[in-house]
PDB file of C-alpha atoms in Angstrom:
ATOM      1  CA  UNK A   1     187.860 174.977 205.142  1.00  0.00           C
ATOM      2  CA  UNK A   2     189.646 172.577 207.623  1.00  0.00           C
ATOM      3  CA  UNK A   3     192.514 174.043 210.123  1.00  0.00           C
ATOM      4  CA  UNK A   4     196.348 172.737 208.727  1.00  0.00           C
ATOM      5  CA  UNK A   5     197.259 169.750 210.709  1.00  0.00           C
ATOM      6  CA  UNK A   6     199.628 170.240 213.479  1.00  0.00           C
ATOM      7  CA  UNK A   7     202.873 168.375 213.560  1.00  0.00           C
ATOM      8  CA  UNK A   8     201.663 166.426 216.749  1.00  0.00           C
ATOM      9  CA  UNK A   9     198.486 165.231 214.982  1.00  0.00           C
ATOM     10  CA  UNK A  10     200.409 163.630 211.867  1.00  0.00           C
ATOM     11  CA  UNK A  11     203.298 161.671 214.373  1.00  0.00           C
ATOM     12  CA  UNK A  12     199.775 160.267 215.899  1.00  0.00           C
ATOM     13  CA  UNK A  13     198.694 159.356 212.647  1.00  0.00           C
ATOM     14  CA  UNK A  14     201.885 157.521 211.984  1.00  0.00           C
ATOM     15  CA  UNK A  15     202.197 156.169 215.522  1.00  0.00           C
ATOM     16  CA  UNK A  16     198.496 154.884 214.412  1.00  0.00           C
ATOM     17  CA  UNK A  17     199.392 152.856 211.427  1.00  0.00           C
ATOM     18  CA  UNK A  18     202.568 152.168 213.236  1.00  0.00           C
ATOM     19  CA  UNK A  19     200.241 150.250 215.597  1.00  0.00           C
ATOM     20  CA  UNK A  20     197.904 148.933 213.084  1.00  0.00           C
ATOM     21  CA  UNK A  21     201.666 147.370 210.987  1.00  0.00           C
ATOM     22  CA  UNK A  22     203.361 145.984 214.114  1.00  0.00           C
ATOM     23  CA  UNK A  23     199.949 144.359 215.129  1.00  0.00           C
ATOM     24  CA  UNK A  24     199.433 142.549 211.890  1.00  0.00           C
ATOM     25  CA  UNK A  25     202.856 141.925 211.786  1.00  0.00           C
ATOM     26  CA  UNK A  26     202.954 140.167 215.278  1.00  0.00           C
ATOM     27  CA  UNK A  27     199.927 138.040 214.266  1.00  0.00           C
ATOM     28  CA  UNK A  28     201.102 136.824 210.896  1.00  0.00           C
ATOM     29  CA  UNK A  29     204.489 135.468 212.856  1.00  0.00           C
ATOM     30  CA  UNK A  30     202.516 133.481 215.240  1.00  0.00           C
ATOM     31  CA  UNK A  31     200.073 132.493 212.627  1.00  0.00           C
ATOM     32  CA  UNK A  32     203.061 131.144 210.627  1.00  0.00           C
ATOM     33  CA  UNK A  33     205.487 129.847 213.145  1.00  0.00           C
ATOM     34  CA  UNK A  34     203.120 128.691 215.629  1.00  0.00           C
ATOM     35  CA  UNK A  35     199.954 127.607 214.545  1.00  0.00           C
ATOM     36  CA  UNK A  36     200.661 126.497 210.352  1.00  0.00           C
ATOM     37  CA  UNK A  37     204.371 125.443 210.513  1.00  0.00           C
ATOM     38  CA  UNK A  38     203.763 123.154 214.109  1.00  0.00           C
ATOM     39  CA  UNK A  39     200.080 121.930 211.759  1.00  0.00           C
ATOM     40  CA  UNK A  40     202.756 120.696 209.311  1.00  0.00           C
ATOM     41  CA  UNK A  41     204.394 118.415 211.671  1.00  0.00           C
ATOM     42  CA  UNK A  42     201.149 116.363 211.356  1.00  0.00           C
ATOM     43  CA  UNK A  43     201.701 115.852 207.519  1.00  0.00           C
ATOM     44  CA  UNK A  44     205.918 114.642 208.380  1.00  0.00           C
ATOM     45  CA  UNK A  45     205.288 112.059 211.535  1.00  0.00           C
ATOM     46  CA  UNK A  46     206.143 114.791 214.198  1.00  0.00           C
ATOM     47  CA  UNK A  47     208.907 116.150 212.361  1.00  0.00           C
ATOM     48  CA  UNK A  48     209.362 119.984 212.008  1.00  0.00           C
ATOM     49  CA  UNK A  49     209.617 121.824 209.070  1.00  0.00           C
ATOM     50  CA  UNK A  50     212.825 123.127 208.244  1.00  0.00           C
ATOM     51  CA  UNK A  51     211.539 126.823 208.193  1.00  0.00           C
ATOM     52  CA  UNK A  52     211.597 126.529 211.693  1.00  0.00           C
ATOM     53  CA  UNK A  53     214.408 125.308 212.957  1.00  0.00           C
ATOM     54  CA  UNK A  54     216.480 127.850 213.926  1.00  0.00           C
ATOM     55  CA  UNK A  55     220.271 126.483 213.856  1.00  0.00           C
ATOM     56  CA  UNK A  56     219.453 124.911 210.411  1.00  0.00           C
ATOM     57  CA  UNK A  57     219.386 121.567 209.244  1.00  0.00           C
ATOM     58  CA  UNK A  58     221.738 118.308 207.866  1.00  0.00           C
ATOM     59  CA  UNK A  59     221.284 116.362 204.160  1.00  0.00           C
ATOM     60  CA  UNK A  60     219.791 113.673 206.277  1.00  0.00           C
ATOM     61  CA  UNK A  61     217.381 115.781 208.090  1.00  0.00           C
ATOM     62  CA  UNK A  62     215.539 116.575 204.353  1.00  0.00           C
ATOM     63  CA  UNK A  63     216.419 113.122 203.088  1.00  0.00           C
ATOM     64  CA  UNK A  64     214.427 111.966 206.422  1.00  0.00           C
ATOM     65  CA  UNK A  65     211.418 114.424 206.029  1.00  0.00           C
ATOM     66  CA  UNK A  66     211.406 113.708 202.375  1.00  0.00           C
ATOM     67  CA  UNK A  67     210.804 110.431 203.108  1.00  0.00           C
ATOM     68  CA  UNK A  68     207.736 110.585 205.264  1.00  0.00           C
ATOM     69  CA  UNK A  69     206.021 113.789 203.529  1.00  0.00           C
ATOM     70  CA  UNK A  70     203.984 112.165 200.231  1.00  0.00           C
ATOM     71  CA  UNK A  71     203.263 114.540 196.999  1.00  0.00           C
ATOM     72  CA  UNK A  72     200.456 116.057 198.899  1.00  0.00           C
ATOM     73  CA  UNK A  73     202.131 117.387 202.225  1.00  0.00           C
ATOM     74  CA  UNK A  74     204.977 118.088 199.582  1.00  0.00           C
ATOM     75  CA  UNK A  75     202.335 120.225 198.082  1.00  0.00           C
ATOM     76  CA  UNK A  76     200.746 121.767 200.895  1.00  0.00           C
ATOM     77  CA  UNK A  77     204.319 123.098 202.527  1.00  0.00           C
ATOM     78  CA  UNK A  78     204.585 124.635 199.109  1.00  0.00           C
ATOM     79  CA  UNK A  79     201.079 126.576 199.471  1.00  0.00           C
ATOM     80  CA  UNK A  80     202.648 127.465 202.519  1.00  0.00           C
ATOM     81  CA  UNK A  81     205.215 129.063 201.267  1.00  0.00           C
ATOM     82  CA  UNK A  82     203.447 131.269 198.946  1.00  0.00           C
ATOM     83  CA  UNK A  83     201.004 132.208 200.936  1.00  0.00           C
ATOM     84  CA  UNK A  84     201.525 133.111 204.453  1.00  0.00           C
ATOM     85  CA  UNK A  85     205.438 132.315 203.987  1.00  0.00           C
ATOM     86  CA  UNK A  86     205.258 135.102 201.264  1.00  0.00           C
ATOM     87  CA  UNK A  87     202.622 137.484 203.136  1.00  0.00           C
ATOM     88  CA  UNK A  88     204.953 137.185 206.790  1.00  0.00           C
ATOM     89  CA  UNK A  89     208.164 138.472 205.495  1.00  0.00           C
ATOM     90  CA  UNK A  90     206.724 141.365 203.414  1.00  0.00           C
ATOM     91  CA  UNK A  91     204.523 142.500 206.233  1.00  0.00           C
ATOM     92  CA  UNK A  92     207.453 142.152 208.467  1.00  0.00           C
ATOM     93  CA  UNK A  93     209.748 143.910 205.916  1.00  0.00           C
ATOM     94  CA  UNK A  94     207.486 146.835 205.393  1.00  0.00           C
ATOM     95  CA  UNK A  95     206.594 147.185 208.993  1.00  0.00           C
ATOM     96  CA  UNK A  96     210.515 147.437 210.355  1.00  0.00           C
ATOM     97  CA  UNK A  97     211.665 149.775 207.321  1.00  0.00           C
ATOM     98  CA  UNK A  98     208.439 151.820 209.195  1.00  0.00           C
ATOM     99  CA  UNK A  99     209.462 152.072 212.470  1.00  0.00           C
ATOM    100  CA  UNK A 100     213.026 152.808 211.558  1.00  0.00           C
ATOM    101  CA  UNK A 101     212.245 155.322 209.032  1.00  0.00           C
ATOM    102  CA  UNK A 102     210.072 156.961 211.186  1.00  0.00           C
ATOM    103  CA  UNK A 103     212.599 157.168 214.197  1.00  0.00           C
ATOM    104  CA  UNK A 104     215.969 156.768 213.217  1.00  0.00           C
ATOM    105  CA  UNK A 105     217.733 160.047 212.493  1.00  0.00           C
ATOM    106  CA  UNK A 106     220.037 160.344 209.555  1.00  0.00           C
ATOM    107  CA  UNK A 107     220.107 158.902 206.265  1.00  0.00           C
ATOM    108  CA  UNK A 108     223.517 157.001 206.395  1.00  0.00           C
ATOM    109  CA  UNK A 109     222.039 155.386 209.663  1.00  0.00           C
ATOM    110  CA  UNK A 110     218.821 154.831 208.391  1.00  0.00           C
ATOM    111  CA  UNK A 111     220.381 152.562 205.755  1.00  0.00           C
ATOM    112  CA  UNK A 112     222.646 150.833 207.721  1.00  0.00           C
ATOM    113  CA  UNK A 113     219.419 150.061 210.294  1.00  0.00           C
ATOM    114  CA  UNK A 114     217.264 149.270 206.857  1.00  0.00           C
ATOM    115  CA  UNK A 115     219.486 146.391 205.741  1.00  0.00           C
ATOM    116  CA  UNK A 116     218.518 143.716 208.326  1.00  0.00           C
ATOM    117  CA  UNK A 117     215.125 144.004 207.709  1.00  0.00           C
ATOM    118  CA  UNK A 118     215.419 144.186 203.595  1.00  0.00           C
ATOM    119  CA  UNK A 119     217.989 141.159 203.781  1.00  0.00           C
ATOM    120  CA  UNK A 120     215.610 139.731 205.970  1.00  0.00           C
ATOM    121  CA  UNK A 121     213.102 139.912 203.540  1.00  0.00           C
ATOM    122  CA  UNK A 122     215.358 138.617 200.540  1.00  0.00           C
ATOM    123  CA  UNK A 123     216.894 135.657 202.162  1.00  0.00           C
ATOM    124  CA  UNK A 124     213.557 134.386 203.592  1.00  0.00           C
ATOM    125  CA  UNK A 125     211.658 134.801 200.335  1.00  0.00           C
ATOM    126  CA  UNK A 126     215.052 132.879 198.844  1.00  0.00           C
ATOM    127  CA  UNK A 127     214.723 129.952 201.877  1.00  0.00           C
ATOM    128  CA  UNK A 128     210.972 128.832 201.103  1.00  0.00           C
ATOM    129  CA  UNK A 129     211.735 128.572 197.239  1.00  0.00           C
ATOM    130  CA  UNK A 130     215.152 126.124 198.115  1.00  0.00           C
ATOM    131  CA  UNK A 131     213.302 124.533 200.824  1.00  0.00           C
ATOM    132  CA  UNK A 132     210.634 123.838 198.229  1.00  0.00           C
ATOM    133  CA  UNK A 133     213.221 122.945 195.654  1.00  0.00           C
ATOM    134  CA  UNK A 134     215.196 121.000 197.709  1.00  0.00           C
ATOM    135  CA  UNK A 135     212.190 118.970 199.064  1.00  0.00           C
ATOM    136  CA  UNK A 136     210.552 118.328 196.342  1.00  0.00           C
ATOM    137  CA  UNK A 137     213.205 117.362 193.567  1.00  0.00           C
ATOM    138  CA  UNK A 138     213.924 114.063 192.304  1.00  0.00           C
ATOM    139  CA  UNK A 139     217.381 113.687 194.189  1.00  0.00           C
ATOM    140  CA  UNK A 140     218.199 115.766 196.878  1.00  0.00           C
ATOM    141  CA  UNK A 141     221.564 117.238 196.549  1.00  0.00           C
ATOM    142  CA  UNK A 142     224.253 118.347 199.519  1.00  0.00           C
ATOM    143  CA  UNK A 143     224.566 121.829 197.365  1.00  0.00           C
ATOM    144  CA  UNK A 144     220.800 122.257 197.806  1.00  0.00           C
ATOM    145  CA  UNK A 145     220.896 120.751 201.619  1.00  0.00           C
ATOM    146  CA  UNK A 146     223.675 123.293 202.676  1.00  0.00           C
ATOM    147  CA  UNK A 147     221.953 126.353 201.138  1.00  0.00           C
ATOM    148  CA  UNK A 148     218.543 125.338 202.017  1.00  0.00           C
ATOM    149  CA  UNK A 149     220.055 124.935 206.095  1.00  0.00           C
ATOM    150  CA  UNK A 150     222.449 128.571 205.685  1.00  0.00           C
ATOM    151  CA  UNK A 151     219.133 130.597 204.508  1.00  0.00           C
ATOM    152  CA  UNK A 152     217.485 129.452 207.069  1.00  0.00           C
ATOM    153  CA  UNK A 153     220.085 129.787 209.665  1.00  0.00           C
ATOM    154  CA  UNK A 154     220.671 133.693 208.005  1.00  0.00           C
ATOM    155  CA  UNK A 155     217.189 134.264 207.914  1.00  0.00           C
ATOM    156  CA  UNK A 156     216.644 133.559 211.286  1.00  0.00           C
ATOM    157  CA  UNK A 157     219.978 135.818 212.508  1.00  0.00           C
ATOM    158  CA  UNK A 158     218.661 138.898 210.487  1.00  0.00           C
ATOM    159  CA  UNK A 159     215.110 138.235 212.174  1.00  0.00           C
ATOM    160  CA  UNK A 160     217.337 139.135 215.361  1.00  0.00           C
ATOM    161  CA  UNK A 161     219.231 141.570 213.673  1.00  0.00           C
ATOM    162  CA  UNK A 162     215.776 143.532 212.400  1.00  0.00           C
ATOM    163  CA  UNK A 163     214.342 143.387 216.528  1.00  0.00           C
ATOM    164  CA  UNK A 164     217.745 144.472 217.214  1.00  0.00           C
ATOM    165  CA  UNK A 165     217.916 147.680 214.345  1.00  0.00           C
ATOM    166  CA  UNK A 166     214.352 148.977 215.450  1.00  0.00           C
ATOM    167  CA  UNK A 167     215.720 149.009 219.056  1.00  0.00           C
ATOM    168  CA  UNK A 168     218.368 151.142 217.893  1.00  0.00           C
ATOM    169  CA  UNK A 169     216.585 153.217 215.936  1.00  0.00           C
ATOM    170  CA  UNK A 170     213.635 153.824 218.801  1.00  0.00           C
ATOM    171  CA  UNK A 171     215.489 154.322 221.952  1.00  0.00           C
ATOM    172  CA  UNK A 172     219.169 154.891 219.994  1.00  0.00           C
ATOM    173  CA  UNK A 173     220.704 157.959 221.376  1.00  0.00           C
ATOM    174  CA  UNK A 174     219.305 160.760 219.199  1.00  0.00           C
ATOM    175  CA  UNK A 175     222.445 162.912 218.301  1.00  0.00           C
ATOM    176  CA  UNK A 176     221.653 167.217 217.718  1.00  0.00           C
ATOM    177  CA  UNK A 177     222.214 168.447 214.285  1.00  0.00           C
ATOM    178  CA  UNK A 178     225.304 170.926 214.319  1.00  0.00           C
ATOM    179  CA  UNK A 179     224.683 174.716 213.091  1.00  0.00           C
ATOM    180  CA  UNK A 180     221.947 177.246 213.266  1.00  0.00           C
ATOM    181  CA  UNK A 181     218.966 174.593 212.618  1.00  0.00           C
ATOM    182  CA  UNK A 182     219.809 172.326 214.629  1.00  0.00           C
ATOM    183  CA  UNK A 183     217.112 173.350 216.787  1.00  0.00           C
ATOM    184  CA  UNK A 184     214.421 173.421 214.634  1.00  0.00           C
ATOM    185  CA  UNK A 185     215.365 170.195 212.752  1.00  0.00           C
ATOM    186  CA  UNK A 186     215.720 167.967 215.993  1.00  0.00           C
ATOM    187  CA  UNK A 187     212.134 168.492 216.853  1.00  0.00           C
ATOM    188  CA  UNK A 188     210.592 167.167 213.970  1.00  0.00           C
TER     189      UNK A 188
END
């Protein structure tokens, strides 16, 4: 028979896979952003992909990269996207909703600090299937430009907004819960 766990031993078994999430989660950005993305720029004459450029992008930007990417880089940005470009964001995604969940007190404010990271999550899953669209159709049109550059502009904001929420919720002033539990239910 093994002694109950004690309420310290299970937050260091979160605070272990807490670790373990933010790690990966830290890797697969840089492995993305830094190291696959910037490999791209090989396949487009120098030019970045729009995934990475933070204040977005014009209809000539695309009409410009479209023109020096063939069917194959075409192709490979696509891979791109479902692979790590999938496997970031949902890693990311899971990892935040984590560390708020597991600090933020509250369930109204645990939503409102959940909804960077799951917009997050939507919008850049949304960007690399327009970006693909966009890049990869027969004519490129302004409609598919302007979302393709706002997605990526949002996604980028709600990146922020997601560092931002687990701030909060971590060192966020932890308010006492009113009335004769209180005590008991602030130290868990």
């Amino acid at each position: 028979m093994t002694a109950p766990r004690t309420e310290q031993q299970a937050k260091s078994n979160a605070n272990l896979i807490l670790i373990a999430a933010v790690a990966t989660t830290l890797f697969m950005f840089f492995y993305l952003h830094l190291l696959v993305l910037d490999q791209m720029t090989q396949l487009s004459n120098g030019m970045a992909m729009p995934d990475s450029l933070v204040g977005g992008y014009s209809m000539a930007y695309l009409e410009d990269l479209r023109g020096v990417m063939d069917s194959d880089a075409l192709g490979q940005l696509s891979y791109v996207h479902k692979t790590a470009g999938t496997i970031f964001p949902l890693i990311f995604g899971f990892t935040w909703l984590l560390i708020i969940g597991l600090n933020a007190r509250g369930r109204a404010r645990r939503w409102v600090l959940w909804a960077a990271p799951i917009l997050f999550v939507i919008v850049d899953l949304w960007e690399n299937v327009v970006i693909d669209q966009a890049l990869g159709s027969a004519e490129l049109a302004a409609s598919d430009a302007a979302l393709a550059s706002a997605l990526t502009v949002a996604r980028w904001v709600l990146l922020g907004l997601s560092l931002l929420a687990s701030v909060v919720a971590v060192f966020g002033k932890r308010s006492p819960v009113p009335g004769p539990l209180g005590s008991s239910l602030n130290n868990s």
